[in-house]
Structures are given as structure tokens and as C-alpha cells.
mmCIF file of C-alpha atoms in Angstrom:
data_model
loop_
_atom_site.group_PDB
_atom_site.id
_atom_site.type_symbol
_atom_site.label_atom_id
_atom_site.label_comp_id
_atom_site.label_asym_id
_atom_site.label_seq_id
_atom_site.Cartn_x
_atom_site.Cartn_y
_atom_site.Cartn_z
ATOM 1 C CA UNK B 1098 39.336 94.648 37.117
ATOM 2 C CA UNK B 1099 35.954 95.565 37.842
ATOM 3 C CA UNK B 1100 35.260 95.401 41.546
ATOM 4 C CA UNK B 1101 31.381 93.879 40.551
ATOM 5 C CA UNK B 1102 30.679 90.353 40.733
ATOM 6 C CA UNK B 1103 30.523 88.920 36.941
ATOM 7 C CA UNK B 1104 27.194 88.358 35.773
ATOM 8 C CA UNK B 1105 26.181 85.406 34.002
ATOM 9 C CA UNK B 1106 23.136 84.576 31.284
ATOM 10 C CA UNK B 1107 22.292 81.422 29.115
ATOM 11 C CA UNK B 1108 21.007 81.362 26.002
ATOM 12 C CA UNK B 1109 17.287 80.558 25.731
ATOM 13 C CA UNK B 1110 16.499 77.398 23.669
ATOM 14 C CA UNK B 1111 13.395 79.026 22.067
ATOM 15 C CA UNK B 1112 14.665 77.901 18.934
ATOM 16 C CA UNK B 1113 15.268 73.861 17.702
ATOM 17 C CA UNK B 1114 18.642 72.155 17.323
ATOM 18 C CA UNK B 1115 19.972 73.436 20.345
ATOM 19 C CA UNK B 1116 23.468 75.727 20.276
ATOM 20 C CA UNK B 1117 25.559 73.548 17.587
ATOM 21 C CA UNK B 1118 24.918 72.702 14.658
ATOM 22 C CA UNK B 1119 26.031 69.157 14.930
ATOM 23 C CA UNK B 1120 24.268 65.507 15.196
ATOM 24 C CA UNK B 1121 25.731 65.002 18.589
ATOM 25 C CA UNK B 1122 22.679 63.819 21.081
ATOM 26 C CA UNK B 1123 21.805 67.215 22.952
ATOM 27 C CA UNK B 1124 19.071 66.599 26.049
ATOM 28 C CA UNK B 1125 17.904 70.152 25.165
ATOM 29 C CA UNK B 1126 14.187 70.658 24.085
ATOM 30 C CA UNK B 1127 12.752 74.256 22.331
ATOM 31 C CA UNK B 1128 9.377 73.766 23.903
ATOM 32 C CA UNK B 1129 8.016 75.323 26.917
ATOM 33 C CA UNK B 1130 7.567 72.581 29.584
ATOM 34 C CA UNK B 1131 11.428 72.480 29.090
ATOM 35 C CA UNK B 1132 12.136 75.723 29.275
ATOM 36 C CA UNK B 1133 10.429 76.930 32.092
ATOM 37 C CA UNK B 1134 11.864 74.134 34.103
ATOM 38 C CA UNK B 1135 15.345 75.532 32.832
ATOM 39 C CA UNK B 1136 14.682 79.367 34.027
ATOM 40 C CA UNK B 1137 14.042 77.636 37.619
ATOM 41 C CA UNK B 1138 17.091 75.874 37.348
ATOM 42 C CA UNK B 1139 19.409 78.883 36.216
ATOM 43 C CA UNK B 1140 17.323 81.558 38.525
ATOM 44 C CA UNK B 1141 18.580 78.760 41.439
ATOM 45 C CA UNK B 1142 21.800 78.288 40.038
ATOM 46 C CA UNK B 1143 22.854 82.315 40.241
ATOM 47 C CA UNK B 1144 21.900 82.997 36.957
ATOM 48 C CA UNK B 1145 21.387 86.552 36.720
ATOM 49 C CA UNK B 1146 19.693 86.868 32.931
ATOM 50 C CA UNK B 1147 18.419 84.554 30.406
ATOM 51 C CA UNK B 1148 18.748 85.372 26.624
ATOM 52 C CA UNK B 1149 15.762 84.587 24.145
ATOM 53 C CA UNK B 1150 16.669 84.189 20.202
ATOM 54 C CA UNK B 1151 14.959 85.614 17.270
ATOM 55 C CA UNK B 1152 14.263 84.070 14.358
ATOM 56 C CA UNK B 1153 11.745 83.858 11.480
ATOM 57 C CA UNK B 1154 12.540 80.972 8.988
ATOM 58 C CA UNK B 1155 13.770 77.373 9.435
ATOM 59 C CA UNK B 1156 17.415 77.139 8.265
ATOM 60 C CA UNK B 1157 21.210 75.825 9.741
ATOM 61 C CA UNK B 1158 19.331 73.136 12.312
ATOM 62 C CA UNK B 1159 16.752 75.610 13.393
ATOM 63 C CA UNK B 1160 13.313 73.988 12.253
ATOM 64 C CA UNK B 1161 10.946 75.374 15.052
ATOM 65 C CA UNK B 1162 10.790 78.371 16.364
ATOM 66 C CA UNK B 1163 9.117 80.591 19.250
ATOM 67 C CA UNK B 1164 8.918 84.202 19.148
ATOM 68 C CA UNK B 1165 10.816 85.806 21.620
ATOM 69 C CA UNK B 1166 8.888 88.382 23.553
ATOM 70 C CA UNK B 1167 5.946 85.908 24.419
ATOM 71 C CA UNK B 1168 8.943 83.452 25.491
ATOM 72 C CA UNK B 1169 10.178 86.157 27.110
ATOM 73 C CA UNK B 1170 6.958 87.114 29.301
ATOM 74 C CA UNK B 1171 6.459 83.664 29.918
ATOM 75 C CA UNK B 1172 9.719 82.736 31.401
ATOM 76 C CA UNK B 1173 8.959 85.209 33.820
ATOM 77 C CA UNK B 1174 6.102 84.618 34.677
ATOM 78 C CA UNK B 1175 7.796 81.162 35.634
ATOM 79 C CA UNK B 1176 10.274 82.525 37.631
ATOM 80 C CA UNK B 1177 10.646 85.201 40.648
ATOM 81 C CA UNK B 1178 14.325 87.169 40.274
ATOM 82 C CA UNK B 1179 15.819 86.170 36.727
ATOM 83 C CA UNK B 1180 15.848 89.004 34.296
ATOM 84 C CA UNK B 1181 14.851 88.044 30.279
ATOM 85 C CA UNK B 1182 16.406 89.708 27.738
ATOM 86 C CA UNK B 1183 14.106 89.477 24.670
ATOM 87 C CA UNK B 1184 15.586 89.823 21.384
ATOM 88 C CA UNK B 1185 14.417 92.017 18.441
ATOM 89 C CA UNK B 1186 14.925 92.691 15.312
ATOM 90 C CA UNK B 1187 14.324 96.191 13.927
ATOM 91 C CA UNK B 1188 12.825 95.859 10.410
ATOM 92 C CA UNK B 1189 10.030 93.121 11.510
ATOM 93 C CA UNK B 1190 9.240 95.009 14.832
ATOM 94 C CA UNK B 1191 8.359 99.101 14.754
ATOM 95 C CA UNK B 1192 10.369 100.691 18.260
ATOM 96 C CA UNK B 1193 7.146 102.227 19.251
ATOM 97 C CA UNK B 1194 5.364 98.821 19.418
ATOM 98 C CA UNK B 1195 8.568 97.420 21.362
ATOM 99 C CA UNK B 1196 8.633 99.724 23.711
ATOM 100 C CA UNK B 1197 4.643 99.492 24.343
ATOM 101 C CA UNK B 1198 5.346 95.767 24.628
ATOM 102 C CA UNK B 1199 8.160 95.519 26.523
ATOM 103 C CA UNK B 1200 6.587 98.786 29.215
ATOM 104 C CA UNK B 1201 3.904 96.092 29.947
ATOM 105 C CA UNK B 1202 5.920 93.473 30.723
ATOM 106 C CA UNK B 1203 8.036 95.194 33.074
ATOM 107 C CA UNK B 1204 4.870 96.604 34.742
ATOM 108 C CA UNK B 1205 3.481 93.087 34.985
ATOM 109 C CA UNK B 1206 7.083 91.365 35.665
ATOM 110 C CA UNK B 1207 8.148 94.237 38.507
ATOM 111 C CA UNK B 1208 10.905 95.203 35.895
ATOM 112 C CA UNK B 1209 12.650 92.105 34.893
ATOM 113 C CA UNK B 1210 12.708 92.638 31.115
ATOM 114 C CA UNK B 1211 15.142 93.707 29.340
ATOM 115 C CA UNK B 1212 16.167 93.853 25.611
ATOM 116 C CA UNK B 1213 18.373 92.907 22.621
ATOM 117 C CA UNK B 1214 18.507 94.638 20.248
ATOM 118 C CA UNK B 1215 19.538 92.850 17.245
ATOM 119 C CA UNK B 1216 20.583 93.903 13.701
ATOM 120 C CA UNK B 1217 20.327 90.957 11.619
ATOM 121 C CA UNK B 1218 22.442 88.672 9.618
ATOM 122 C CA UNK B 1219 20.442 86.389 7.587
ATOM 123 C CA UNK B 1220 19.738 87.848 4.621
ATOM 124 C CA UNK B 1221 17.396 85.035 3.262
ATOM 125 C CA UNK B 1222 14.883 85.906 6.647
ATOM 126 C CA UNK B 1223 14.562 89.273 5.455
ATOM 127 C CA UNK B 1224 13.371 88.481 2.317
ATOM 128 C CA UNK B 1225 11.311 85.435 2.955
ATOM 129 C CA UNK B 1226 9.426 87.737 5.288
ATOM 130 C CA UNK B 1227 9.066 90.583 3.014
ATOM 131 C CA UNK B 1228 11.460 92.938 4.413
ATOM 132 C CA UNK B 1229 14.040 95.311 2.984
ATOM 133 C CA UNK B 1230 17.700 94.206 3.588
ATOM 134 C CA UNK B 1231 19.826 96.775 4.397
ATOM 135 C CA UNK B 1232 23.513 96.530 4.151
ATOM 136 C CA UNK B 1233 25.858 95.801 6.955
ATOM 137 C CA UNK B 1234 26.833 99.330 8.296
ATOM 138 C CA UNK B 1235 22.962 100.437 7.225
ATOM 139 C CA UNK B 1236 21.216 97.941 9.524
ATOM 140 C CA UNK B 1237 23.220 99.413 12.372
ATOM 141 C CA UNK B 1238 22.629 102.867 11.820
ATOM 142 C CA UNK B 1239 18.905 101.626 11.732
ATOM 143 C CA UNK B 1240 19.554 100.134 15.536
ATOM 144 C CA UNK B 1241 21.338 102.687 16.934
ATOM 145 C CA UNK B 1242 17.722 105.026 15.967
ATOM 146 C CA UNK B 1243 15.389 102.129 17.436
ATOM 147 C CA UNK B 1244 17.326 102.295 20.398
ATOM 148 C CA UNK B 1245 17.188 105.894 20.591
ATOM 149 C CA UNK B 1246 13.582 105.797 20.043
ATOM 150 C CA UNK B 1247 13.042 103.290 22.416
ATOM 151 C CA UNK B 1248 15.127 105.208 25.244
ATOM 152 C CA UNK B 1249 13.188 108.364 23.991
ATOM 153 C CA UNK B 1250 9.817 106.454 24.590
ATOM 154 C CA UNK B 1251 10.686 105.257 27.813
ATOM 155 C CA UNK B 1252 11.899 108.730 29.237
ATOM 156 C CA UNK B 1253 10.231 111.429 28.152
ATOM 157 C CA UNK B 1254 6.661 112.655 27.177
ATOM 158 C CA UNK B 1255 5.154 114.516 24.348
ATOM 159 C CA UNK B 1256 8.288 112.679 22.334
ATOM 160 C CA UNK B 1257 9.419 114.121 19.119
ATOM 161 C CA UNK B 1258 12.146 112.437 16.725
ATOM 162 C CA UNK B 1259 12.978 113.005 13.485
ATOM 163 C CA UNK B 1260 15.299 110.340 11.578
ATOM 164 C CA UNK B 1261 16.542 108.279 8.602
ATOM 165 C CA UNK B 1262 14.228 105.536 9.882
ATOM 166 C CA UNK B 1263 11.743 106.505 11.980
ATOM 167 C CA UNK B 1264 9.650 109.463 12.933
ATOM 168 C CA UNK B 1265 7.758 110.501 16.039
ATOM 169 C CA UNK B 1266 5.315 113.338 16.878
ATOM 170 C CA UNK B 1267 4.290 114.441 20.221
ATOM 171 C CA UNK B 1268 3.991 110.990 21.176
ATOM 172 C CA UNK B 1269 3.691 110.131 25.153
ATOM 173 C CA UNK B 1270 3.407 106.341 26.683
ATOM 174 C CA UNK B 1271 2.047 105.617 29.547
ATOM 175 C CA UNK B 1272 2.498 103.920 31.267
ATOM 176 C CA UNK B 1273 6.293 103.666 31.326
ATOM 177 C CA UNK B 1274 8.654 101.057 32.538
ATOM 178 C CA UNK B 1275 9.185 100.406 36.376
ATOM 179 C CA UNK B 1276 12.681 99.907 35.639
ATOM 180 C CA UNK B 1277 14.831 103.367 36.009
ATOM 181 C CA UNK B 1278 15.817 104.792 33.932
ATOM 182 C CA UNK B 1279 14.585 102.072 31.372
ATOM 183 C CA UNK B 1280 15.114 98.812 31.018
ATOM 184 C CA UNK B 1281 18.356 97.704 29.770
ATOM 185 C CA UNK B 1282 19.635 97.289 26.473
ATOM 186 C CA UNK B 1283 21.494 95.177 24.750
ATOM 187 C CA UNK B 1284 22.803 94.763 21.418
ATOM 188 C CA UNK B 1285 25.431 92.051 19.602
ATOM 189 C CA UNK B 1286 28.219 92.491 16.887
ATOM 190 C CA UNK B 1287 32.034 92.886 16.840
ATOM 191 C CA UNK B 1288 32.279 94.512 14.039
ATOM 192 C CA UNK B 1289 33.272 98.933 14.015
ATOM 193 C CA UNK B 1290 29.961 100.034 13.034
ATOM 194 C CA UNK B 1291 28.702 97.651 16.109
ATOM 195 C CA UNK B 1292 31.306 98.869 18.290
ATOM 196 C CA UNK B 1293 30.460 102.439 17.470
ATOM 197 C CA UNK B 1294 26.836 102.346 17.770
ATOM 198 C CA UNK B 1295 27.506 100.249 21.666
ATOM 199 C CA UNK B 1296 29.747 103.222 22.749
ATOM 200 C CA UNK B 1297 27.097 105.808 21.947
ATOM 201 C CA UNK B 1298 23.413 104.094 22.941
ATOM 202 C CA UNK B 1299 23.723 100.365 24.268
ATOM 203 C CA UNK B 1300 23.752 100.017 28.135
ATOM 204 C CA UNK B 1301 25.690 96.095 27.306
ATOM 205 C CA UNK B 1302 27.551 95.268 24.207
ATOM 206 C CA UNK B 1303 27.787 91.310 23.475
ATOM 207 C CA UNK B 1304 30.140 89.755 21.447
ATOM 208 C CA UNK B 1305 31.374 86.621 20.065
ATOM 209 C CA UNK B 1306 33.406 84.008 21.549
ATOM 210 C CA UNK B 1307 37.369 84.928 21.641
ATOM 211 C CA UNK B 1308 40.790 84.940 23.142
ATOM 212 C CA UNK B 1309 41.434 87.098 26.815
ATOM 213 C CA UNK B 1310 43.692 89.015 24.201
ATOM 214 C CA UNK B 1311 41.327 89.547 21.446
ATOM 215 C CA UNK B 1312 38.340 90.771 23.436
ATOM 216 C CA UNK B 1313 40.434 92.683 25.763
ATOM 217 C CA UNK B 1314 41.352 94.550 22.113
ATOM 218 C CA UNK B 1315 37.233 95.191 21.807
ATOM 219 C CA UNK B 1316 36.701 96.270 24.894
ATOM 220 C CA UNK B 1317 39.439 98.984 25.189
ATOM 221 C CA UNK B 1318 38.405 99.829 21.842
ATOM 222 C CA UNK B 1319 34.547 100.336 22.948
ATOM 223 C CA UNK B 1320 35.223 102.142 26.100
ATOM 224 C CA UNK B 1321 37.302 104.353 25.140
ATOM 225 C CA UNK B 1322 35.058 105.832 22.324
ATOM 226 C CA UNK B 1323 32.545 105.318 25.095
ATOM 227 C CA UNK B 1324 34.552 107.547 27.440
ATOM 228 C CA UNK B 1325 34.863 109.804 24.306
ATOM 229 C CA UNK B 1326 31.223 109.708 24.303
ATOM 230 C CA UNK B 1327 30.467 110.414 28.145
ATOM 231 C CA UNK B 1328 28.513 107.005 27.596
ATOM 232 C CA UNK B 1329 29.339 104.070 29.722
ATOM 233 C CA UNK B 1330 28.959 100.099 28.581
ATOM 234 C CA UNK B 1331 29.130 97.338 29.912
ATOM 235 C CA UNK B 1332 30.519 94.280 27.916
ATOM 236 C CA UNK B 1333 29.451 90.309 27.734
ATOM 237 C CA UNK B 1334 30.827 87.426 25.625
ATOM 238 C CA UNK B 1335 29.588 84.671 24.102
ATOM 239 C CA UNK B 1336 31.074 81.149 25.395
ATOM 240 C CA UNK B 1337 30.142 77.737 24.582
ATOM 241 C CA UNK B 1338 30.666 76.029 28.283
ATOM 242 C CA UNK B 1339 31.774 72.195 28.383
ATOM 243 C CA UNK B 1340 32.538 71.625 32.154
ATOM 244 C CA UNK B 1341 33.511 68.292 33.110
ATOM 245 C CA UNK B 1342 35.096 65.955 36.118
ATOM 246 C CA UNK B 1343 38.407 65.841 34.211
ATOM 247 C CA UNK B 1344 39.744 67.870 31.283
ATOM 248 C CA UNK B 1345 40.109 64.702 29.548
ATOM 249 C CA UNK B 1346 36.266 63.961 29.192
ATOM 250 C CA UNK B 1347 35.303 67.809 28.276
ATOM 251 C CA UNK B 1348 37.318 68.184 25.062
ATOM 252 C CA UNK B 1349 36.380 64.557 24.287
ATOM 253 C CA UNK B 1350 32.899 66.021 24.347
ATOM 254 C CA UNK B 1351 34.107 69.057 21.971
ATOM 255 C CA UNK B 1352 35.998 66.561 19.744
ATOM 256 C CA UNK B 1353 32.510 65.077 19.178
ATOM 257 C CA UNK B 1354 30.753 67.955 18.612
ATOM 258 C CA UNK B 1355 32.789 68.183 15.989
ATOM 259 C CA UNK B 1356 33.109 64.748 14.513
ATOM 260 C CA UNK B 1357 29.520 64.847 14.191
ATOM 261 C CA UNK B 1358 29.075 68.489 12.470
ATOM 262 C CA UNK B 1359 26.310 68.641 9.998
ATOM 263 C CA UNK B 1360 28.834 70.006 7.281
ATOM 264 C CA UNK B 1361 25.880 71.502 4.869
ATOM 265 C CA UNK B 1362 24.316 73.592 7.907
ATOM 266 C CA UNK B 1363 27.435 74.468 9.087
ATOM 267 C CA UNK B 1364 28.877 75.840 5.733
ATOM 268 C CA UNK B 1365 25.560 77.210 4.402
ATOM 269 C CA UNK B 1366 25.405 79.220 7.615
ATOM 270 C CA UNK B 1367 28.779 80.399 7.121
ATOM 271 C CA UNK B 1368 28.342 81.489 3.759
ATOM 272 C CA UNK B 1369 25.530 83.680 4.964
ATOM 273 C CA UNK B 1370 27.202 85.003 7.827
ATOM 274 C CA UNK B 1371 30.145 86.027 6.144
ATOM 275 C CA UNK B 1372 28.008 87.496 3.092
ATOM 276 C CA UNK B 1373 26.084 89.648 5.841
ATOM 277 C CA UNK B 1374 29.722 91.675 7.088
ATOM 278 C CA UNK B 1375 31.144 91.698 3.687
ATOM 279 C CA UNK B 1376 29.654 95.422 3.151
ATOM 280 C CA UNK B 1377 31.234 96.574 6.382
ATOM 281 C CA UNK B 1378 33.710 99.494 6.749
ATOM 282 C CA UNK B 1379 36.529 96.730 7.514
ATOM 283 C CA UNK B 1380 35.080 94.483 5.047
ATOM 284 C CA UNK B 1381 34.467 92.063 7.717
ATOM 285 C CA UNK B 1382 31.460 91.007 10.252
ATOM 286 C CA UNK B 1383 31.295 88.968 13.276
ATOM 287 C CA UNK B 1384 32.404 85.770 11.637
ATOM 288 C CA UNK B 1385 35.070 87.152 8.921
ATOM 289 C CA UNK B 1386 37.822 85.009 10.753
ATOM 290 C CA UNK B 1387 35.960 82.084 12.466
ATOM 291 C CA UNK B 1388 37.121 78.436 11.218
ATOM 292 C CA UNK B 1389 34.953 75.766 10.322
ATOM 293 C CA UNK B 1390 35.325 74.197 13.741
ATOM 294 C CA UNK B 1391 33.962 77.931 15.109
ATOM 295 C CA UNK B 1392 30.969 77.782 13.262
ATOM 296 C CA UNK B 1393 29.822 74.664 14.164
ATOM 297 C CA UNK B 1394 28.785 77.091 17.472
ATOM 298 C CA UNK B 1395 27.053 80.247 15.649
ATOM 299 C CA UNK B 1396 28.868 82.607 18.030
ATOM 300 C CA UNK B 1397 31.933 81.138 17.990
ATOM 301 C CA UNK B 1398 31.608 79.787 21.687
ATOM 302 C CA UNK B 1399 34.770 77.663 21.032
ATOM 303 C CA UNK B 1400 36.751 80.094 21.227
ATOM 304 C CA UNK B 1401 36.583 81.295 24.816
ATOM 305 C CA UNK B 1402 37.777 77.591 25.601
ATOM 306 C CA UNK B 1403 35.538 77.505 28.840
ATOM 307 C CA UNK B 1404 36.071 73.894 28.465
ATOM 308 C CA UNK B 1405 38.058 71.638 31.008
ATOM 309 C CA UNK B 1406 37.401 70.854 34.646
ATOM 310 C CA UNK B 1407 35.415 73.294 36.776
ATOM 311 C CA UNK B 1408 38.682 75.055 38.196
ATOM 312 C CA UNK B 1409 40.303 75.618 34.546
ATOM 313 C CA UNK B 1410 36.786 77.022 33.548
ATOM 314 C CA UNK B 1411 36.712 79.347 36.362
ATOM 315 C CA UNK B 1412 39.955 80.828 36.562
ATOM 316 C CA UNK B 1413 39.159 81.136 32.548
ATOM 317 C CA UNK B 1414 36.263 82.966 33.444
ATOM 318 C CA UNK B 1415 38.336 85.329 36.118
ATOM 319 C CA UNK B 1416 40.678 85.550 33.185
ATOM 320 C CA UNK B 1417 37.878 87.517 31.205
ATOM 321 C CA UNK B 1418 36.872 89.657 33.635
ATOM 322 C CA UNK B 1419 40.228 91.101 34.572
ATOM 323 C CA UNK B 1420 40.342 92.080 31.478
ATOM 324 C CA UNK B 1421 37.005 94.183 31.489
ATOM 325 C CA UNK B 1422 34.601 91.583 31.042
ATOM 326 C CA UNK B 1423 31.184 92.205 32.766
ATOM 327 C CA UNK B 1424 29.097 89.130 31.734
ATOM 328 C CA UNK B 1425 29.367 85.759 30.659
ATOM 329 C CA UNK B 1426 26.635 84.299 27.715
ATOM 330 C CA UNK B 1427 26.548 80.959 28.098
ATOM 331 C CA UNK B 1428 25.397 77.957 25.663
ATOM 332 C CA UNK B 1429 25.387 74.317 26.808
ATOM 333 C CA UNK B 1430 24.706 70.961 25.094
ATOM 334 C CA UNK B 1431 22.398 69.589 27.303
ATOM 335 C CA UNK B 1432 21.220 72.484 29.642
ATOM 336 C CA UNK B 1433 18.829 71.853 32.466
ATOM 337 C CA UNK B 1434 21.414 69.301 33.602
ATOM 338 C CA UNK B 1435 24.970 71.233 32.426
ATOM 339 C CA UNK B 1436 23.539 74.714 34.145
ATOM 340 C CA UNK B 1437 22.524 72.474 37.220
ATOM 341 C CA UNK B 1438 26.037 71.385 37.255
ATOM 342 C CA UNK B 1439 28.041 74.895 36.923
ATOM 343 C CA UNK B 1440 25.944 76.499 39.619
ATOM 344 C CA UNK B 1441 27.551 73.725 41.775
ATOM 345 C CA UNK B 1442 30.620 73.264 40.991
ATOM 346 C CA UNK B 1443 32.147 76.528 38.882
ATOM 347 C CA UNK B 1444 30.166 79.582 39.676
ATOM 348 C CA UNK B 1445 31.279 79.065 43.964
ATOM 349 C CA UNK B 1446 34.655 78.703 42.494
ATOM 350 C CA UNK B 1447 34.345 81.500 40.075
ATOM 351 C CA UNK B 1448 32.900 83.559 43.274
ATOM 352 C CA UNK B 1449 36.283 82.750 45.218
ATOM 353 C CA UNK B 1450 38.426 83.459 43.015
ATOM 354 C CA UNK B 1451 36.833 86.920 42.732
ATOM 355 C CA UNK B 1452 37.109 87.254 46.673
ATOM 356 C CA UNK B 1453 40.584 86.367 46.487
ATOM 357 C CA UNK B 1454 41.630 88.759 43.938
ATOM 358 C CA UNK B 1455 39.585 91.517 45.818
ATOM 359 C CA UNK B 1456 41.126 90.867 49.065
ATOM 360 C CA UNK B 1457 44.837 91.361 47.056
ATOM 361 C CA UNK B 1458 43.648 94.327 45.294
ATOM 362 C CA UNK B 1459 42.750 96.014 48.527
ATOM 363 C CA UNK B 1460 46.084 94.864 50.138
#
């Protein structure tokens, strides 16, 4: 078990319908009064990062949508210690214009940016926009050279790199990120080529909701090819959090989630999921073996069952980490309120039941 305090990060409502596609009431707004009150809220509540989304086109609940770097920048300028991690999608964005934009904002944020680098699942954006789609395995040999471009950028002058994607001559920036030696990177996916491409570039590797047993498989899995790599990760998972007074009342809320799932969204955005891993080397993607009831949270939150009582959730949570977990990613129904509430009542027990264990460990 890592002898770090777990981190934790919410997802960013930047984007309409909240985090499940269902006709449940959720007191969660996209727009900016909203959210700006919510990074004050989770900077208060020990949130270390906050997660923007990406996305182009209306589609599975998502009708409105900001774009995530300007979000990003004005989150923080909002707020006074909670890193952003801005999402991006290679194919729209050039790494040479990210890593101009993103420089900037660390300069003007004192180094609270960071990035996510994501490769893209929805092949019906791509094309609306204009953009080649690339298969599965493609789009993340495509990420792993932004990322490499990006780190490039960031760390050296007079930068030169020659790949299947991109292409750079003698090219300096300046100036360069406060943050050494660059600001971090993230990227998503459970999938091999994802778990490859993590264990050579990423600095964090996020994946889907799942069992203690099946991301404790992905995470020895990653770090050991890491280790193979002389790379180091670090690893966070997705979780859909429904803390309540009594056990009773939080899967009551889940049962309703559920009850009310908007069936067309849910299966439409299946359909496309699944289509966007089919290419892959296993044949599979993120979703290949999430359930109806999974989707109805795009990144199968469900399934990290963070949902009981503030004790269950936080030995859950302790759970995780001793098994090599670094971060949490956390979606709520209603969030200003829900995040208010964990930073009272779970994250001080979360924090002593890490004490505890640390006190045994060094006994």
C-alpha cells in the first residue's frame, strides 16, 4: 500500500445531463455560475483535482457543451490550490497548440493545470466534425506521440520529432511551464493498447469503474510493464459516489437511477462504445463487459460500489488503495451539495483509516 495519502478529483459538469444518463432529478447545472461555486466547494472539501470533459456534438443526454481548456482556465481562476485537468482530444487539437495553451495557463495559474489526454470513442464526433477516425489501437498510438510531443515541447529546446503523426523541426517554446518537469498527464482506457501506451508516457492512468480484484489485475499489469519500462504511473479509477445516512437510502437512490434510465441514450451509447474497442488487439474496449445497469454511468461508476453509508464508502475507498490505487474520480448526482457532504463526513474517515493502517504497517 502506498504510504501517500489518496488523492481525490470530481468530474467537471462542463457538459449537460449530468453523470447518468437517466431522468432521475440531478441538482447539477453545466453552466459556469454553478461550476465555479463547485471548484470552491471541492478545493474546501480536500479535493485535490477537478476533471473537465470533452466533447463536440450533442448525443446520450449531453445537449450543451463547454470546451474544456477555457473551463479549465476559468475554474482556476476561481479557485486558489485545486489543480484542473483539461481534457483533449488529439485529432481536433494539434500537440504544439496544446502545449502553447496549456504553458500559459500554468504561467498564469502558478502551475495548476494539468492534462488528459484522451483518445476518443465516439465515432459519430469524429465525423460530424470532419475528422479522420482512426481505429481503436491507431488512435492510441496517435496519443502516445501527442504526449511525447507535448513532453518534448515542454522540456527541451530547438525540438525535433519525427513520427507517424506528427512532425517537428527545431521548434523551441517559450515560455515553458512552471510546473517541473511538466505538467502532468493523464490519459483514460482499460484496454492493452491503453495500458501499454500508460506504462511507457502517461504520468496517471485512469480507468473505469471495477471490482478491488479486477483493477488490482490492471494495475499489476501496468506497473509491471512500467517497471519494464523504467517508467513509473500512477493509477486513478472512476467511481460513481452515492453516500448516504444509512445504506438503506443510498442504493434506494441507485435503484432509481436506474428505474428511471433513458433506455435509447443508454443503449445508443453503448452501441457506440462497444463499436469503438471492437478493433482492439483483445477485441474489446473499455465497455466490452459493462451491463446495461453499468452504462447508465458512462464509466461504469457502479461498479466500484462506493455506495452505502460514509464508513462502508471509506473503508471501500481504503480497499482500493491497498491495492495500488492512487486516486479516486468521482461523479455525483447532485454535486455542490453531495461533494459538500463527503468532505465532511467520508474523506476524515477515509484519512483515519489511512493513519491507522500506517501506524500498523510501521509496527
Amino acid at each position: 500500500m502506498s504510504v501517500e495519502q489518496l488523492k481525490f478529483a470530481y468530474w467537471v459538469p462542463n457538459v449537460s445531463g449530468g453523470l447518468v444518463v437517466s431522468d432521475i432529478e440531478q441538482r447539477t447545472s453545466w453552466d459556469i455560475d454553478y461550476n465555479r461555486k463547485l471548484a470552491q466547494i471541492a478545493e474546501k472539501s480536500g479535493f485535490e483535482y477537478a476533471l473537465t470533459q470533452i466533447r463536440f456534438t450533442a448525443g446520450y443526454g449531453a445537449e450543451f457543451q463547454h470546451e474544456s481548456v477555457a473551463f479549465s482556465h476559468a475554474l482556476l481562476a476561481a479557485t486558489t490550490k485545486i489543480k484542473v485537468i483539461a481534457a483533449i482530444l488529439p485529432g481536433p487539437w494539434d500537440p504544439v497548440l496544446a502545449a502553447k495553451q496549456l504553458s500559459t495557463i500554468d504561467n498564469l495559474t502558478e502551475g495548476r493545470i494539468a492534462v488528459n489526454i484522451v483518445s476518443g470513442w465516439f465515432k459519430g464526433e469524429f465525423l460530424a466534425i470532419g475528422q479522420p477516425w482512426l481505429e481503436h489501437d491507431e488512435r492510441y498510438r496517435r496519443s502516445q506521440e501527442f504526449i511525447e510531443v507535448l513532453k518534448g515541447i515542454w522540456t527541451t529546446d530547438s525540438f525535433t520529432y519525427q513520427g507517424d503523426f506528427y512532425r517537428l523541426h527545431d521548434y523551441s517554446l517559450k515560455p515553458k511551464p512552471l510546473q517541473q518537469p511538466h505538467p502532468e498527464v493523464f490519459q483514460g482506457g482499460s484496454s492493452r493498447a491503453a495500458r501499454d501506451m500508460a506504462s511507457q508516457v502517461s504520468d496517471w492512468y485512469f480507468t473505469n469503474g471495477n471490482t478491488v480484484e479486477g483493477i488490482k489485475a490492471q494495475v499489476d499489469d501496468i506497473r509491471e510493464k512500467a517497471t519494464a519500462n523504467n517508467h513509473k504511473i500512477k493509477i486513478g479509477v472512476n467511481a460513481f459516489i452515492i453516500a448516504r445516512d444509512t445504506e438503506e437510502e443510498a442504493k434506494a437512490v441507485l435503484a432509481e437511477i436506474i428505474a428511471k434510465a433513458n433506455h435509447e441514450a443508454v443503449n445508443a451509447f453503448g452501441h457506440a462504445a462497444k463499436q469503438a474497442g471492437a478493433s482492439t488487439s483483445e477485441l474489446e474496449g473499455n465497455w466490452a463487459k459493462s451491463t446495461f445497469e453499468d452504462l447508465v454511468q458512462y464509466n461504469d461508476g457502479f461498479k466500484t460500489n462506493l455506495i452505502g453509508t460514509p464508513q462502508q464508502i471509506a473503508e471501500r475507498i481504503v480497499e482500493f488503495k491497498a491495492v495500488g490505487v492512487d486516486l479516486i474520480l468521482s461523479g455525483f448526482l447532485h454535486f455542490q451539495e453531495e461533494v459538500s457532504y463527503f468532505g465532511k463526513n467520508v474523506l476524515p474517515l477515509v484519512r483515519e483509516l489511512e493513519s491507522q493502517q500506517k501506524v500498523t504497517a510501521t509496527a
